[in-house]
Coordinates of C-alpha atoms in Angstrom, one line a residue:
M1 CA 0.0 0.0 0.0
L2 CA 1.4 3.4 -0.9
L3 CA 1.6 5.5 2.3
I4 CA 1.7 8.9 0.6
E5 CA -0.8 10.8 -1.4
H6 CA -0.6 9.8 -5.1
Y7 CA -2.4 9.6 -8.3
V8 CA -2.4 7.6 -11.6
G9 CA -1.8 9.4 -14.8
P10 CA -0.2 9.2 -18.3
S11 CA 3.5 8.3 -18.1
T12 CA 6.3 9.3 -20.4
I13 CA 7.9 5.9 -19.5
H14 CA 5.0 3.6 -20.4
G15 CA 1.2 3.8 -20.5
L16 CA 0.1 4.9 -17.0
G17 CA 2.2 5.6 -14.0
V18 CA 1.9 6.5 -10.4
F19 CA 2.8 10.0 -9.3
V20 CA 3.4 11.5 -5.9
A21 CA 1.0 14.3 -4.9
V22 CA 3.3 15.7 -2.2
D23 CA 7.0 16.4 -1.8
V24 CA 8.8 13.3 -0.4
P25 CA 12.1 13.5 1.4
K26 CA 14.9 11.0 0.8
G27 CA 14.5 8.0 3.2
A28 CA 10.7 8.3 3.6
L29 CA 8.8 5.1 3.9
L30 CA 6.6 5.1 0.8
W31 CA 5.2 1.6 0.5
E32 CA 4.5 -1.1 3.0
F33 CA 2.7 -4.4 2.5
N34 CA -0.8 -4.2 4.0
P35 CA -3.0 -7.3 3.7
L36 CA -6.1 -5.1 3.7
I37 CA -5.0 -3.5 0.4
D38 CA -2.4 -5.8 -1.1
R39 CA -3.0 -9.4 -2.2
M40 CA -0.4 -12.1 -1.4
I41 CA -0.7 -15.1 -3.8
P42 CA 1.4 -18.2 -3.1
S43 CA 3.3 -19.3 -6.2
G44 CA 1.8 -22.8 -6.0
M45 CA -1.7 -21.3 -6.2
L46 CA -1.1 -19.3 -9.4
T47 CA -1.9 -22.2 -11.7
S48 CA -5.3 -22.6 -10.1
L49 CA -6.3 -19.3 -11.7
P50 CA -7.6 -18.9 -15.2
P51 CA -4.8 -18.3 -17.7
H52 CA -5.8 -14.7 -18.4
V53 CA -5.7 -14.0 -14.6
Q54 CA -2.3 -15.7 -14.3
A55 CA -1.0 -13.4 -17.0
Q56 CA -2.3 -10.3 -15.2
V57 CA -0.8 -11.4 -11.9
E58 CA 2.5 -12.1 -13.6
R59 CA 2.5 -8.7 -15.3
H60 CA 1.4 -6.6 -12.5
S61 CA 2.7 -8.2 -9.3
E62 CA 6.1 -8.6 -7.7
Y63 CA 7.5 -12.0 -7.0
Y64 CA 9.4 -12.6 -3.7
P65 CA 11.3 -15.9 -3.8
E66 CA 12.1 -15.6 -0.1
I67 CA 8.4 -16.0 0.8
G68 CA 7.4 -17.9 -2.3
C69 CA 4.6 -15.4 -3.1
Y70 CA 3.4 -12.9 -5.7
V71 CA 2.3 -9.6 -4.2
L72 CA -0.3 -7.8 -6.2
G73 CA -0.9 -4.2 -5.1
G74 CA -4.4 -2.9 -4.6
D75 CA -3.7 0.8 -5.1
G76 CA -1.6 3.0 -7.4
D77 CA 1.5 0.8 -7.1
Y78 CA -0.2 -1.5 -9.6
F79 CA 0.9 1.1 -12.2
M80 CA 4.5 1.7 -11.1
N81 CA 6.9 1.7 -14.0
H82 CA 10.6 0.6 -14.3
A83 CA 13.6 2.9 -14.1
D84 CA 17.2 1.8 -14.0
H85 CA 17.8 4.4 -11.3
A86 CA 14.4 4.0 -9.5
N87 CA 13.4 6.4 -6.8
L88 CA 11.6 3.7 -4.7
V89 CA 13.9 1.1 -3.3
S90 CA 13.8 -1.6 -0.6
A91 CA 16.5 -2.3 1.9
P92 CA 18.0 -5.8 1.8
G93 CA 15.7 -8.3 3.5
E94 CA 12.8 -5.8 3.6
W95 CA 10.6 -7.0 0.7
H96 CA 7.6 -5.6 2.5
R97 CA 8.8 -1.9 2.6
G98 CA 9.9 0.6 0.0
Y99 CA 11.7 3.9 0.7
A100 CA 12.5 7.1 -1.3
D101 CA 16.0 6.7 -2.6
R102 CA 16.2 10.5 -3.0
D103 CA 14.1 13.6 -2.6
I104 CA 11.0 13.2 -4.9
A105 CA 9.1 16.3 -6.0
C106 CA 5.4 16.6 -6.0
G107 CA 4.1 15.5 -9.4
E108 CA 7.1 13.2 -10.1
E109 CA 6.5 9.7 -11.2
L110 CA 7.4 6.9 -8.7
T111 CA 9.5 4.2 -10.2
C112 CA 11.0 0.9 -9.1
D113 CA 13.7 -1.3 -10.7
Y114 CA 11.9 -4.4 -12.1
R115 CA 15.2 -6.3 -11.8
E116 CA 14.9 -5.8 -8.1
T117 CA 11.2 -6.6 -7.7
L118 CA 11.6 -9.8 -9.7
T119 CA 8.3 -9.8 -11.6
N120 CA 7.8 -13.4 -12.9
S121 CA 7.3 -12.1 -16.4
L122 CA 10.8 -10.7 -16.3
A123 CA 12.5 -13.9 -14.9
G124 CA 15.3 -14.9 -17.2
R125 CA 14.9 -12.0 -19.6
R126 CA 17.9 -9.8 -20.2
D127 CA 16.0 -6.7 -21.0
P128 CA 13.7 -5.7 -18.0
M129 CA 11.4 -3.7 -20.3
A130 CA 10.9 -6.7 -22.7
A131 CA 7.9 -7.9 -20.8
L132 CA 6.1 -4.6 -21.5
V133 CA 6.1 -5.3 -25.2
P134 CA 3.4 -7.8 -26.3
E135 CA 4.7 -11.0 -27.9
P136 CA 4.0 -11.1 -31.6
T137 CA 0.9 -13.2 -32.5
S138 CA 0.6 -15.2 -35.7

């Protein structure tokens, strides 16, 4: 759950993004897992969902191997885009919290590093943005 005022809007990175609605100082706690808002899906349960739902979970969630679960955000973090130098980071061993890596100005897009969040759709891919481009259909 994002702990700061935010909104979803058009992104210059990709599609929609999540933006801060207040100035955020470096080190501020921005995101924290909250089971009332965020959904934890054990990896072994993913295959029990219909294929189109599996694809949505894989595309929009984060996978945490240390707990064997996907975490699907229930608020604006669902729209968070990738940046090589993300402004939202987690401390080692703190998968359940995200902090501002630097001062973030009101109106700035929040980003995370998809290589750190380990989305399943990115597993084994060299280009972290490759999962955002639809596979060609025949």
